[in-house]
CSV table of C-alpha atoms and ligand atoms in Angstrom, one decimal:
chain,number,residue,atom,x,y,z
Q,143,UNK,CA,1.7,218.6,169.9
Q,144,UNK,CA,4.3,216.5,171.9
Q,145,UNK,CA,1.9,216.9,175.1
Q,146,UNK,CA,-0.4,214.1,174.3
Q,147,UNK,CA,-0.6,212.1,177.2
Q,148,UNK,CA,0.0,208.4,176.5
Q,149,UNK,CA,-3.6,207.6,177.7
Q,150,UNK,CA,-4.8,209.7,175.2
Q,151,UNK,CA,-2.6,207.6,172.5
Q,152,UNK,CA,-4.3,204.8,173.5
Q,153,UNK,CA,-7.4,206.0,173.9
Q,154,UNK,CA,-6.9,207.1,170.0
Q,155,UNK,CA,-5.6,203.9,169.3
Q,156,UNK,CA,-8.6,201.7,170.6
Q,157,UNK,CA,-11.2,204.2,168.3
Q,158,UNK,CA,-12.4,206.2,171.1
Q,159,UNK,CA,-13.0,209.3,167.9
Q,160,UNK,CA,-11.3,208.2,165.0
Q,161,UNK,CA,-13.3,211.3,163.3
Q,162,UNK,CA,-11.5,214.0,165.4
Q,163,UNK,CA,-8.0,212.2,165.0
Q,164,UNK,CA,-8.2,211.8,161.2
Q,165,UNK,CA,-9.5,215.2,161.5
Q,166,UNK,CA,-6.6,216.9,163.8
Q,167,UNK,CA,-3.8,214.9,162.1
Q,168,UNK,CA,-4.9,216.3,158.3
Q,169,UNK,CA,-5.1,219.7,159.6
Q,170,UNK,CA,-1.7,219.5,160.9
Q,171,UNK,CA,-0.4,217.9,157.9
Q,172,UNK,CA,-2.3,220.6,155.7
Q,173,UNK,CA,-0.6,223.3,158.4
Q,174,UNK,CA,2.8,221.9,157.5
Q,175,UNK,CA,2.9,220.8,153.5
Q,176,UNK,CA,-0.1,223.0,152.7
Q,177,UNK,CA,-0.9,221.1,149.2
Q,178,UNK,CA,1.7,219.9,148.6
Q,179,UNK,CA,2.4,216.0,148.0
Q,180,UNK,CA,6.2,214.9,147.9
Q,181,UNK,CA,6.1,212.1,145.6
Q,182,UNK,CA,8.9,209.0,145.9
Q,183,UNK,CA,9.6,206.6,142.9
Q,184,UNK,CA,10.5,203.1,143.8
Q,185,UNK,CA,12.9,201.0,141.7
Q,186,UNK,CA,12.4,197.7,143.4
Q,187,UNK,CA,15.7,196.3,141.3
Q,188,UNK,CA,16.3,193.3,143.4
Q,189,UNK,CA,14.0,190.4,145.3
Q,190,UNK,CA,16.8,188.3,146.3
Q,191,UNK,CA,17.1,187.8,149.9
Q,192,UNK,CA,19.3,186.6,152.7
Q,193,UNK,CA,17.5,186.8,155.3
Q,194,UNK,CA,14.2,185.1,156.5
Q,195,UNK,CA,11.7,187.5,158.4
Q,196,UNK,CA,8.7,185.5,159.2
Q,197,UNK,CA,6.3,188.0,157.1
Q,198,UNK,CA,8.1,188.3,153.9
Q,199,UNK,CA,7.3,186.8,151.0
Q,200,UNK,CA,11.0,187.9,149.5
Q,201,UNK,CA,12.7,185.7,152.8
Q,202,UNK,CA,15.2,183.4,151.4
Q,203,UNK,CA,13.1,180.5,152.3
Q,204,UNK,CA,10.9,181.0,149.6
Q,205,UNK,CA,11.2,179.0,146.6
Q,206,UNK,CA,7.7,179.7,145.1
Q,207,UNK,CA,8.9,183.2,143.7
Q,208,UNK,CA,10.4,184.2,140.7
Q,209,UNK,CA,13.7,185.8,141.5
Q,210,UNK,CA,15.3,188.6,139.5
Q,211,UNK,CA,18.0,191.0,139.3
Q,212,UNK,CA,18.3,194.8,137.4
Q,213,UNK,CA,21.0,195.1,136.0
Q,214,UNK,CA,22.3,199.0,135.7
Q,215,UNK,CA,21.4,200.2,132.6
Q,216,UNK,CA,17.3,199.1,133.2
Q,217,UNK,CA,18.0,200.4,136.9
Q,218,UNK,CA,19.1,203.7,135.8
Q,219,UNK,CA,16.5,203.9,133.0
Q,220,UNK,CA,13.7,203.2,135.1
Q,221,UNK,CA,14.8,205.8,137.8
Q,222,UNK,CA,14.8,208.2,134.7
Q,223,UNK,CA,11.7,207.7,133.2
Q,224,UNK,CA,10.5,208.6,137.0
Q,225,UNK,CA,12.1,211.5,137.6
Q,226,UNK,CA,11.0,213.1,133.8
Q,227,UNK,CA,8.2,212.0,134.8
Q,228,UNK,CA,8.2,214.8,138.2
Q,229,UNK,CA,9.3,212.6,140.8
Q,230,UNK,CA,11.7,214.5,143.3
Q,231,UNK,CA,13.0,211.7,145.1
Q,232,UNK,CA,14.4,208.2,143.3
Q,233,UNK,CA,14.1,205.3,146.1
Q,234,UNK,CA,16.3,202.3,145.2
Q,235,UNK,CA,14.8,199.4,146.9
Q,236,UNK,CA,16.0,195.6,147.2
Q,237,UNK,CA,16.1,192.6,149.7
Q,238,UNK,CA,19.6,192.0,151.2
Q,239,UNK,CA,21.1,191.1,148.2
Q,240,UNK,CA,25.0,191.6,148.9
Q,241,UNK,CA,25.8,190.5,145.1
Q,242,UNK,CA,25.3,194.5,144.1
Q,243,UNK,CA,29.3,195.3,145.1
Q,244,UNK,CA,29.5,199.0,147.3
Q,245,UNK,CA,31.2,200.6,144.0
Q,246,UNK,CA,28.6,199.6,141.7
Q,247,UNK,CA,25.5,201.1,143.9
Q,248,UNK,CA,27.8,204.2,144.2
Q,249,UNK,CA,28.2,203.9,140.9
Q,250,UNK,CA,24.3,203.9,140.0
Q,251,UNK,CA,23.8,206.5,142.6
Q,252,UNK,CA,26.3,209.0,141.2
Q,253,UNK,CA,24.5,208.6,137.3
Q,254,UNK,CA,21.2,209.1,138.7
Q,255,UNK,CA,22.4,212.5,140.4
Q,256,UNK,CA,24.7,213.5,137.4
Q,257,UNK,CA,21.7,213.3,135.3
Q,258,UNK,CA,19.0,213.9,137.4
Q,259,UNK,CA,18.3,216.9,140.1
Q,260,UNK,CA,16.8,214.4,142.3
Q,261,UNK,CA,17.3,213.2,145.5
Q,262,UNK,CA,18.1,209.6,146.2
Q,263,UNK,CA,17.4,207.3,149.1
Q,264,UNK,CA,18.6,204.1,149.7
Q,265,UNK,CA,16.3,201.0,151.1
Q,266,UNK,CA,19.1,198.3,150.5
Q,267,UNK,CA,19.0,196.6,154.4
Q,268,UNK,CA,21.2,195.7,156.6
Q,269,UNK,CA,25.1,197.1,154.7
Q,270,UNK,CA,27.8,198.2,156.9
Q,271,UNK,CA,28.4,201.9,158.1
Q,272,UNK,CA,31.5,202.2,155.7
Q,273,UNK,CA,29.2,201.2,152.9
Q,274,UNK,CA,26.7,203.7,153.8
Q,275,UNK,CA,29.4,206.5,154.6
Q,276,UNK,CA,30.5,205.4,150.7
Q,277,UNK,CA,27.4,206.2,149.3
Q,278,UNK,CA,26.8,209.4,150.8
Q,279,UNK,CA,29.9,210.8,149.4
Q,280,UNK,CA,28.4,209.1,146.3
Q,281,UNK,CA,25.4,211.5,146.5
Q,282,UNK,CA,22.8,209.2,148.4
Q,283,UNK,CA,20.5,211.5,149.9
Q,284,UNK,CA,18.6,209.3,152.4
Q,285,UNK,CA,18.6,205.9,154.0
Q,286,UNK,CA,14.9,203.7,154.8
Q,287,UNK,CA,16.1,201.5,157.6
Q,288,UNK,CA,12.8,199.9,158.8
Q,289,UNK,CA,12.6,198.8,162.6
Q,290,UNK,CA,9.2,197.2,161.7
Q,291,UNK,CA,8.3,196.4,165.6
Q,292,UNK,CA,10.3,198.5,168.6
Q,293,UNK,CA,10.1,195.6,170.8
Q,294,UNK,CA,13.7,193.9,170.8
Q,295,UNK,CA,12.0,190.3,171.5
Q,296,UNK,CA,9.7,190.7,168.7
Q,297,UNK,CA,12.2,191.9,166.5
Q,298,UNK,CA,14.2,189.0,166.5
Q,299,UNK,CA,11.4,186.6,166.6
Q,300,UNK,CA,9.5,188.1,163.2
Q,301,UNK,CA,13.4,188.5,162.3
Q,302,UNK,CA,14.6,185.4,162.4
Q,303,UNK,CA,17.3,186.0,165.0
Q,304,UNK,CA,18.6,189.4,163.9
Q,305,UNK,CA,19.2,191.9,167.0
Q,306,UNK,CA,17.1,195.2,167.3
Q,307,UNK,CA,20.1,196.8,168.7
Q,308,UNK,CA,22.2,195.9,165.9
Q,309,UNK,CA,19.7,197.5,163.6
Q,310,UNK,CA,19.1,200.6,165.9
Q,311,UNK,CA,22.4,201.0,165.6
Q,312,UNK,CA,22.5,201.0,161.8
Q,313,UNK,CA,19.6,203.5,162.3
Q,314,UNK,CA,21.8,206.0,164.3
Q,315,UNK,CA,25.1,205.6,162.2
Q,316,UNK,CA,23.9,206.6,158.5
Q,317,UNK,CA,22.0,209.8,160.9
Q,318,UNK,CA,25.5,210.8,162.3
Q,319,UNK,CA,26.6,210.3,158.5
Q,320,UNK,CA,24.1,212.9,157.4
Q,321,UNK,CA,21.6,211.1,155.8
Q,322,UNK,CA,17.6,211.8,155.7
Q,323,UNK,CA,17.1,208.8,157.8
Q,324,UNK,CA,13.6,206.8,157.8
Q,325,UNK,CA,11.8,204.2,160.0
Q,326,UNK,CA,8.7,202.7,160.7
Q,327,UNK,CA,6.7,199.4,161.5
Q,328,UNK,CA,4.1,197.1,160.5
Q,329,UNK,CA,0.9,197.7,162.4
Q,330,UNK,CA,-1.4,194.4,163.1
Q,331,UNK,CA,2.0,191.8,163.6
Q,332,UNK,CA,0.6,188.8,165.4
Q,333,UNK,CA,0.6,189.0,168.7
Q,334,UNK,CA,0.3,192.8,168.7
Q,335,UNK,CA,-1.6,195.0,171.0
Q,336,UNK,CA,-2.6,198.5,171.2
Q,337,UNK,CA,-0.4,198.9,174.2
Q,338,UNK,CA,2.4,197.6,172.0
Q,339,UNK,CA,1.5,200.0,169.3
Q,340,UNK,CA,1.7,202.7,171.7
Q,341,UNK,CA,5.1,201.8,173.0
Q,342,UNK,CA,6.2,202.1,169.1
Q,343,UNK,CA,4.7,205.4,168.5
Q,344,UNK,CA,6.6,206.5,170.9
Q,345,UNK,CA,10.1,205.2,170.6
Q,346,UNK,CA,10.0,205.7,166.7
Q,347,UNK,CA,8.9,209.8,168.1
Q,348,UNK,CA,12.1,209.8,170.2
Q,349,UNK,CA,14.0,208.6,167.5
Q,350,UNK,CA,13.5,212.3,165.6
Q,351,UNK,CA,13.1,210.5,162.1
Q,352,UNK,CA,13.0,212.1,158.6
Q,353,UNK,CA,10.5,209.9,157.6
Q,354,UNK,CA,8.1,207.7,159.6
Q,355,UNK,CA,6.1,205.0,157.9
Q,356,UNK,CA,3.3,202.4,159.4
Q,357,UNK,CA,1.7,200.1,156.9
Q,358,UNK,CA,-0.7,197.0,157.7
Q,359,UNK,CA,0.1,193.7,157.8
Q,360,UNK,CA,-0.6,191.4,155.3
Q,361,UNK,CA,-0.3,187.7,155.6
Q,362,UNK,CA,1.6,186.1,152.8
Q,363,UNK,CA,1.0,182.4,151.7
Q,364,UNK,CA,4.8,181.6,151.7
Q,365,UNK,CA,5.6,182.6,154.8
Q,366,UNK,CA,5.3,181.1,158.7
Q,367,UNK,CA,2.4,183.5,158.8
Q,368,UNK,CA,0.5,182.9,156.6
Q,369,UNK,CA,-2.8,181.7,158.5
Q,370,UNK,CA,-2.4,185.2,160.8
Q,371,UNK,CA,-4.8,187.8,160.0
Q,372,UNK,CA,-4.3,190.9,157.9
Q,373,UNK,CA,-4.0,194.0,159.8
Q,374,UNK,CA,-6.6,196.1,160.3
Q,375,UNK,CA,-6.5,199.1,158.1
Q,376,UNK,CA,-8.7,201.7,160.5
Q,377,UNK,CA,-5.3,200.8,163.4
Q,378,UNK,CA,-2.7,202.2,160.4
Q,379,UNK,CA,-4.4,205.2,159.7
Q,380,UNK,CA,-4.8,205.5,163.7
Q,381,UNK,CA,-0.9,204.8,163.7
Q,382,UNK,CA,-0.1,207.2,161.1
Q,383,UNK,CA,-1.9,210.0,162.2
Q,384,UNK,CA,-0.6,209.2,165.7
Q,385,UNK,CA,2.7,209.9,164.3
Q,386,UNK,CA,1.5,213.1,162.6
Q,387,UNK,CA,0.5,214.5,165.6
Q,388,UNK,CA,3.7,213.8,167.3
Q,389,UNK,CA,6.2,214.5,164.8
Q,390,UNK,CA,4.3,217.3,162.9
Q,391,UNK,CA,7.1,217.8,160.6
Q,392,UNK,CA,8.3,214.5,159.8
Q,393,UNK,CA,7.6,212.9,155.9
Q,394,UNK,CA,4.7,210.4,156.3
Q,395,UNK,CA,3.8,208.3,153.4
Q,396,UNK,CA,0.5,206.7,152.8
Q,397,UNK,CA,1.9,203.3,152.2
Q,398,UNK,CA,1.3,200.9,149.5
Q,399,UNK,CA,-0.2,198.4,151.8
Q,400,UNK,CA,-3.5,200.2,152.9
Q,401,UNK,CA,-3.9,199.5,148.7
Q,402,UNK,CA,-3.5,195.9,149.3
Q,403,UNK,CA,-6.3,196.1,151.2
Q,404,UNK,CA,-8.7,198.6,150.8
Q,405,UNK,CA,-9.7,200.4,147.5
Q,406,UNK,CA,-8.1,204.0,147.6
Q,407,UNK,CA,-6.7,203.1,150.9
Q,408,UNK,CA,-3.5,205.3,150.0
Q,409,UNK,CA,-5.5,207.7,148.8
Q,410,UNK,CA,-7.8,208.0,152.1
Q,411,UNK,CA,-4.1,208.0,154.1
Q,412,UNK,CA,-3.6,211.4,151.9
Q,413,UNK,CA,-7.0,213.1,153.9
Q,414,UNK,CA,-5.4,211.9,157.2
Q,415,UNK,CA,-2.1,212.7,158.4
Q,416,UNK,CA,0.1,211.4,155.0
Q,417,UNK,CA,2.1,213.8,153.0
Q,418,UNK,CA,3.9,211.1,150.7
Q,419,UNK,CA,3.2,208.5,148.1
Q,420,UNK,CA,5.6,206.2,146.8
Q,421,UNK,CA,4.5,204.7,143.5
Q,422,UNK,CA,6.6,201.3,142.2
Q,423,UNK,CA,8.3,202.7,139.1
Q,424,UNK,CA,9.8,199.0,138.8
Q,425,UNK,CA,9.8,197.6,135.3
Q,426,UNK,CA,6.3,196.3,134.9
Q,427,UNK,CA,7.8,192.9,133.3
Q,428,UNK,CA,9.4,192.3,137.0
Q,429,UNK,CA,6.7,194.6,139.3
Q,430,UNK,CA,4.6,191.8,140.4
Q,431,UNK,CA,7.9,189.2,141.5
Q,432,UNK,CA,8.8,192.2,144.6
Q,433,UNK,CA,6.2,190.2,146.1
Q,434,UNK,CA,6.3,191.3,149.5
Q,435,UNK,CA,2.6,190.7,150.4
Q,436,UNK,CA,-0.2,189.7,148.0
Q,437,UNK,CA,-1.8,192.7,146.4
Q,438,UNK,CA,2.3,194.5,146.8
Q,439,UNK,CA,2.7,195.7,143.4
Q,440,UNK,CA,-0.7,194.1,141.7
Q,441,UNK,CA,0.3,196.2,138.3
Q,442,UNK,CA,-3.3,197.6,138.3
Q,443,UNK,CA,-2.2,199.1,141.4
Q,444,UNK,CA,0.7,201.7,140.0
Q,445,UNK,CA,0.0,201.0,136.4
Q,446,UNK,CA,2.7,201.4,133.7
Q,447,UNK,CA,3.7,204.5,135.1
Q,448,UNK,CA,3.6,204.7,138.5
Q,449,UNK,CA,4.2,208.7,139.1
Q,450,UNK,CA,1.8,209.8,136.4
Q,451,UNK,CA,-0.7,207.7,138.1
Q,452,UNK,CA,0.1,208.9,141.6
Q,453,UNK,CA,0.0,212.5,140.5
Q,454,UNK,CA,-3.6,212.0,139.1
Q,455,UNK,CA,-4.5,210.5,142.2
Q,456,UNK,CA,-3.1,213.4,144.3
Q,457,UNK,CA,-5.0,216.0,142.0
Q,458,UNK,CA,-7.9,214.1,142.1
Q,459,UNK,CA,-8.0,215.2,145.8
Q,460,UNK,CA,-7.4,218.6,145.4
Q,461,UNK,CA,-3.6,218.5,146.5
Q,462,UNK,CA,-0.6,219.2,144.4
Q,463,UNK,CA,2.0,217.0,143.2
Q,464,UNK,CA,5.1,218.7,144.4
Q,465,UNK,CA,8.1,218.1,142.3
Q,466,UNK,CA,10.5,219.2,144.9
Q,467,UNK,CA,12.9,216.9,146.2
Q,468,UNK,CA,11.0,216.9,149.4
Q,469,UNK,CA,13.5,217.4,152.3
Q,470,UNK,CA,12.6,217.1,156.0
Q,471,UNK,CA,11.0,220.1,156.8
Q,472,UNK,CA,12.4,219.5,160.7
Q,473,UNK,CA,16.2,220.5,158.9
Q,474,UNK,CA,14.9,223.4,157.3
Q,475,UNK,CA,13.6,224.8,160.5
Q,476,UNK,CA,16.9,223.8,162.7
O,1250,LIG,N1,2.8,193.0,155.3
O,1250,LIG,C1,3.0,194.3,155.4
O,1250,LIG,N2,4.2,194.9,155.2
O,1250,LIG,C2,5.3,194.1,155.0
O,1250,LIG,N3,6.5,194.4,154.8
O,1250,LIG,C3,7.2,193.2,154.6
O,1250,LIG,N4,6.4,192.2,154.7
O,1250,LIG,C4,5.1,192.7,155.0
O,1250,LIG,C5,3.9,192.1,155.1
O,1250,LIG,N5,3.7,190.8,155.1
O,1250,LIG,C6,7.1,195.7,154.7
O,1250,LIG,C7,8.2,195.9,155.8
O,1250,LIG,C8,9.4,196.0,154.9
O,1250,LIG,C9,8.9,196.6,153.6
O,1250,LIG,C10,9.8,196.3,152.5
O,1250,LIG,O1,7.6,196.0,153.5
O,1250,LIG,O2,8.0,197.1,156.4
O,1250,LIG,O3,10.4,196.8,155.5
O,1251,LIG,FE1,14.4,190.5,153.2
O,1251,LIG,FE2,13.5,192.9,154.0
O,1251,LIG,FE3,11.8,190.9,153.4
O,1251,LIG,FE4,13.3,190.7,155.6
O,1251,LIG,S1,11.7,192.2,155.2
O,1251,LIG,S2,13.0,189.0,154.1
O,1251,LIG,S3,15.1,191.7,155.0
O,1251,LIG,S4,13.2,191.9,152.0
C-alpha cells in the first residue's frame, strides 16, 4: 500500500472520494486488527506547563486555568481502577512538568507493572534520553512524543521557539532505547494546507512509528489562537486514514478531539482507518482542568469511567474491546 503516488494523497486529501478512502482504509484496518479495539487509559496527572505552544490551553502563559498536581497514591489508583477495568495499556500523561523527579516516575511506573499486567507508555514531553533510558529499565513500555507539524519553521513558531530537530531527535533516541514509539500532528493549524498535510503524511510514514495520531484543531480562548478556526473534522479522518493506508500496521487512535467537535466523532474514526481509543481515566474531580482545547475532557465525554464507557462504545459498533496490551503489530511481524 506504500505505492500511493503523492498525487493521489492529495487528491484524497482535497475530497476527490472520501467514500472509497474511508472505505479502503477500514478494510485495511479490519484486514489487520480484525475486531479487535486496543483500548488506552489516560491518567492526565499533571497540567502544569513550561512551555508556551501557541495552541495550548495548558502553556505556561495561562493563568485562567486551574492548575493541579496527582500525587502517587491517586496516580496509581486511577491507573488501577483502568486496567480492572480491561484496559491493556496505562498512558501517563502530563505537560512538562519537571517537579515529578526521574526516580519517582520510575517509581510509579514499576507499581503500576508489579501490580498490573499492563503495558505503560509515557506522554511526559520533552525529558532527557537518560531519563527515558531510566524508565525503560523501570518497565515503561512506550513513549508519545508528538511532532504536531513536520515543518521545522512551523514547529518552532506554534512552539514557541523550540527546534523540530531537537524533538526529532528525542523521537529517535527513546526508538534506539526500545520503546513503542508514537507521533502524530494536529490537522487544520493555521496557516495549513493540504500540500502541507501531505508533506506530514509522509515524513511521519518514513518515520516507521508504533503509533501515528492526527487530531483536529481546536482553537482555545487562552491562547494566541484563539480567533483561528477549528479544524475541519472530514481533513482528520482524511489524514488518518491516509496514514492507514500507508502504515497498515501501525496503532491509529481515533482521537479525543474529533469528540470535541463532532458527536460520535471518535466513534465514526473507529469505521475509518482507527484501531484505538484512549478514554481520560483522570480523576473526574481534576478531568475538566487538562484543558487542552474546549470540549478536551467535557466529563460527559468519558464519563466516570472512561474504559467502561469506551468498551460500550466499541461494542456498540460491532467490534471487540481487546484487552490485550496491544503491541505494534509491525514488531510482531519483523
Ligand atoms: N487542538 C487540538 N489538539 C491539540 N493539542 C494541543 N492543543 C491542541 C488544540 N488546540 C494536542 C497536541 C498535544 C496533545 C496533548 O493535544 O497534539 O500533543
Ligand atoms: Fe505544554 Fe504539551 Fe501544551 Fe505544549 S502542547 S503547552 S508542551 S502541554
Amino acid at each position: 500500500m506504500r505505492d500511493f503516488s503523492e498525487d493521489k494523497i492529495l487528491a484524497y486529501l482535497n475530497g476527490c472520494n472520501d467514500n472509497e478512502l474511508f472505505k479502503l482504509a477500514d478494510k485495511l484496518c479490519r484486514a489487520e486488527f480484525l475486531d479487535q479495539v486496543y483500548l488506552r487509559a489516560i491518567v492526565e496527572f499533571s497540567n502544569f506547563c513550561n512551555k508556551k505552544c501557541k495552541y495550548c490551553g495548558l502553556r505556561a502563559l495561562n493563568s485562567e486555568i486551574t492548575r493541579y498536581r496527582l500525587d502517587d497514591q491517586t496516580i496509581i489508583a486511577a491507573a488501577s481502577l483502568a486496567a480492572l477495568n480491561g484496559a491493556g495499556t496505562i498512558v501517563l500523561q502530563s505537560g512538562d512538568d519537571f517537579s515529578y523527579s526521574t526516580e519517582r516516575i520510575g517509581e510509579i511506573v514499576r507499581n503500576i507493572k508489579r501490580q498490573h499486567d499492563v503495558a505503560v507508555t509515557l506522554s511526559v514531553g520533552d525529558r532527557g534520553i537518560d531519563e527515558y533510558e531510566y524508565w525503560f529499565r523501570c518497565g515503561a513500555d512506550r513513549c508519545l512524543i508528538k511532532l504536531e507539524t513536520t515543518d521545522p519553521d512551523i514547529y518552532q513558531d506554534i512552539r514557541c521557539g523550540e527546534s523540530f530537530a531537537e524533538r526529532l531527535r528525542l523521537v529517535k533516541g527513546v526508538k534506539e532505547i526500545g520503546y513503542e514509539v508514537g507521533a502524530g500532528i494536529i490537522t487544520g493549524l493555521p496557516g495549513y494546507t493540504p500540500e502541507s498535510l501531505l508533506q506530514d503524511i509522509l515524513f511521519l510514514t518514513s518515520l516507521e512509528l508504533d503509533m501515528i495520531a492526527a487530531g483536529p484543531f481546536i482553537p482555545h480562548p487562552e491562547t494566541p489562537f484563539s480567533s483561528s478556526p477549528s479544524g475541519d473534522t472530514n481533513m482528520a479522518y482524511r489524514v488518518t486514514a491516509l496514514l492507514r493506508l500507508l502504515n497498515q500496521s501501525a496503532n491509529i487512535p481515533a482521537t479525543s478531539a474529533l469528540d470535541s467537535l463532532i458527536d460520535d466523532g471518535r466513534k465514526i474514526g473507529l469505521t475509518r482507518g482507527c484501531n484505538v481509543i484512549m478514554p481520560s481515566v483522570t480523576p473526574t474531580a481534576n478531568r475538566a482542568d487538562y484543558n487542552i482545547y474546549p470540549g478536551k475532557n467535557a466529563v460527559s465525554l468519558d464519563g466516570d469511567n472512561g474504559v467502561v464507557e469506551a468498551k460500550d462504545m466499541i461494542r456498540s459498533l460491532n467490534l471487540v474491546p481487546s484487552a490485550s496490551k496491544g503491541f505494534s503489530n509491525k514488531k510482531v511481524s519483523t
